[in-house]
Amino acid sequence: MSAASSLENVLILQGGGSLGAFGCGVFKALANNNVKLDIIAGTSMGGVNAAIIAGSKDDKYPEKVLEQFWLELAEGSKALDSFSPSSLHPIYSPSFIQWLATADKTSFFASQSNSKQSDQNLTR
């Protein structure tokens, strides 16, 4: 196997709030130039961008889904009302999105465990 065949295209997006819009532009430029990505990752807002890209139902044009997110976000608070998680892949359930937003992952799992235990107690 040659070294060229083992290379992967990786996009790592940085955090920083509105810098995520620049990440959107970078991803659009890569997509417009037919650069196929093997791995997409990010931190903070870059992680949100990466999740939107990876979770897009539109496999052919995920850059359009990401761009739409940023256009709607730029319009103000009404954008958040119109953004629908249903445009994302089904793996991104509300509980998964909540987990992504949770800084302390262990406390999230503890609260989920306590919630399930409470539900079990109610059914007894």
Tab-separated table of C-alpha atoms in Angstrom:
chain	number	residue	atom	x	y	z
A	1	MET	CA	0.000	0.000	0.000
A	2	SER	CA	1.427	3.380	-0.961
A	3	ALA	CA	1.556	6.335	1.386
A	4	ALA	CA	-0.785	8.303	-0.886
A	5	SER	CA	-3.534	5.696	-0.610
A	6	SER	CA	-3.443	5.795	3.197
A	7	LEU	CA	-3.955	9.564	3.479
A	8	GLU	CA	-7.240	10.841	4.846
A	9	ASN	CA	-8.808	14.245	4.386
A	10	VAL	CA	-9.614	15.642	7.813
A	11	LEU	CA	-11.429	18.891	8.605
A	12	ILE	CA	-11.090	20.209	12.163
A	13	LEU	CA	-13.249	23.235	12.905
A	14	GLN	CA	-12.392	25.630	15.709
A	15	GLY	CA	-14.698	27.137	18.275
A	16	GLY	CA	-15.315	30.783	18.864
A	17	GLY	CA	-18.961	31.658	18.292
A	18	SER	CA	-19.242	33.656	15.089
A	19	LEU	CA	-15.990	32.114	13.807
A	20	GLY	CA	-18.236	29.163	13.014
A	21	ALA	CA	-19.525	31.169	10.051
A	22	PHE	CA	-15.991	31.169	8.658
A	23	GLY	CA	-15.903	27.386	9.164
A	24	CYS	CA	-19.080	27.213	7.108
A	25	GLY	CA	-17.329	29.123	4.312
A	26	VAL	CA	-14.316	26.828	4.470
A	27	PHE	CA	-16.517	23.744	4.250
A	28	LYS	CA	-18.460	25.275	1.339
A	29	ALA	CA	-15.215	25.998	-0.524
A	30	LEU	CA	-14.002	22.420	0.013
A	31	ALA	CA	-17.354	21.009	-1.137
A	32	ASN	CA	-17.456	23.284	-4.195
A	33	ASN	CA	-14.008	21.976	-5.153
A	34	ASN	CA	-15.129	18.348	-4.707
A	35	VAL	CA	-12.804	17.700	-1.760
A	36	LYS	CA	-14.164	14.602	-0.037
A	37	LEU	CA	-13.644	14.477	3.718
A	38	ASP	CA	-13.030	11.297	5.688
A	39	ILE	CA	-13.202	12.847	9.158
A	40	ILE	CA	-14.918	16.012	10.401
A	41	ALA	CA	-14.421	17.219	13.972
A	42	GLY	CA	-14.572	20.438	15.912
A	43	THR	CA	-14.651	22.140	19.273
A	44	SER	CA	-17.398	24.365	20.620
A	45	MET	CA	-19.104	26.077	17.652
A	46	GLY	CA	-16.866	24.077	15.324
A	47	GLY	CA	-18.354	20.956	16.916
A	48	VAL	CA	-21.847	22.253	16.166
A	49	ASN	CA	-20.815	22.805	12.536
A	50	ALA	CA	-19.275	19.326	12.374
A	51	ALA	CA	-22.455	17.795	13.826
A	52	ILE	CA	-24.621	19.602	11.272
A	53	ILE	CA	-22.357	18.462	8.425
A	54	ALA	CA	-22.134	14.850	9.612
A	55	GLY	CA	-25.805	14.684	10.572
A	56	SER	CA	-27.228	16.265	7.449
A	57	LYS	CA	-29.968	14.246	5.745
A	58	ASP	CA	-28.852	15.794	2.461
A	59	ASP	CA	-25.868	13.562	1.679
A	60	LYS	CA	-25.170	15.313	-1.626
A	61	TYR	CA	-25.193	18.891	-0.332
A	62	PRO	CA	-24.510	19.099	3.425
A	63	GLU	CA	-22.844	22.476	2.840
A	64	LYS	CA	-26.278	23.883	1.952
A	65	VAL	CA	-27.750	22.644	5.246
A	66	LEU	CA	-24.866	24.255	7.158
A	67	GLU	CA	-25.169	27.484	5.206
A	68	GLN	CA	-28.928	27.586	5.855
A	69	PHE	CA	-28.267	27.181	9.588
A	70	TRP	CA	-25.931	30.191	9.539
A	71	LEU	CA	-28.258	32.298	7.385
A	72	GLU	CA	-31.128	31.610	9.756
A	73	LEU	CA	-28.934	32.289	12.777
A	74	ALA	CA	-27.893	35.610	11.253
A	75	GLU	CA	-31.547	36.648	10.920
A	76	GLY	CA	-31.878	36.781	14.685
A	77	SER	CA	-33.894	34.968	17.291
A	78	LYS	CA	-36.644	33.923	14.886
A	79	ALA	CA	-34.034	31.688	13.221
A	80	LEU	CA	-33.823	29.525	16.309
A	81	ASP	CA	-37.598	29.053	16.221
A	82	SER	CA	-37.499	27.892	12.605
A	83	PHE	CA	-34.428	25.616	12.816
A	84	SER	CA	-35.645	22.077	13.072
A	85	PRO	CA	-33.531	19.215	14.417
A	86	SER	CA	-35.620	17.014	12.095
A	87	SER	CA	-33.356	18.201	9.257
A	88	LEU	CA	-30.535	16.315	10.958
A	89	HIS	CA	-29.823	12.601	10.865
A	90	PRO	CA	-32.053	10.597	13.286
A	91	ILE	CA	-29.047	9.775	15.495
A	92	TYR	CA	-29.144	13.390	16.668
A	93	SER	CA	-32.067	12.948	19.046
A	94	PRO	CA	-32.898	15.730	21.532
A	95	SER	CA	-31.169	13.795	24.324
A	96	PHE	CA	-28.027	13.412	22.180
A	97	ILE	CA	-28.043	17.142	21.361
A	98	GLN	CA	-28.435	17.845	25.098
A	99	TRP	CA	-25.504	15.531	25.819
A	100	LEU	CA	-23.368	17.390	23.244
A	101	ALA	CA	-24.172	20.684	24.973
A	102	THR	CA	-23.373	19.355	28.445
A	103	ALA	CA	-19.939	20.374	29.651
A	104	ASP	CA	-19.743	17.702	32.346
A	105	LYS	CA	-20.622	14.445	30.593
A	106	THR	CA	-20.519	12.395	33.811
A	107	SER	CA	-23.203	14.523	35.488
A	108	PHE	CA	-25.373	14.184	32.383
A	109	PHE	CA	-25.185	10.396	32.575
A	110	ALA	CA	-25.841	10.477	36.324
A	111	SER	CA	-28.961	12.600	35.776
A	112	GLN	CA	-30.143	10.239	33.023
A	113	SER	CA	-29.603	7.269	35.338
A	114	ASN	CA	-31.484	8.987	38.175
A	115	SER	CA	-34.304	9.878	35.787
A	116	LYS	CA	-34.648	6.265	34.631
A	117	GLN	CA	-34.602	5.063	38.239
A	118	SER	CA	-37.357	7.571	39.111
A	119	ASP	CA	-39.395	6.347	36.136
A	120	GLN	CA	-39.006	2.768	37.321
A	121	ASN	CA	-40.134	3.728	40.831
A	122	LEU	CA	-43.239	5.363	39.390
A	123	THR	CA	-44.221	2.226	37.503
A	124	ARG	CA	-43.996	-0.013	40.574
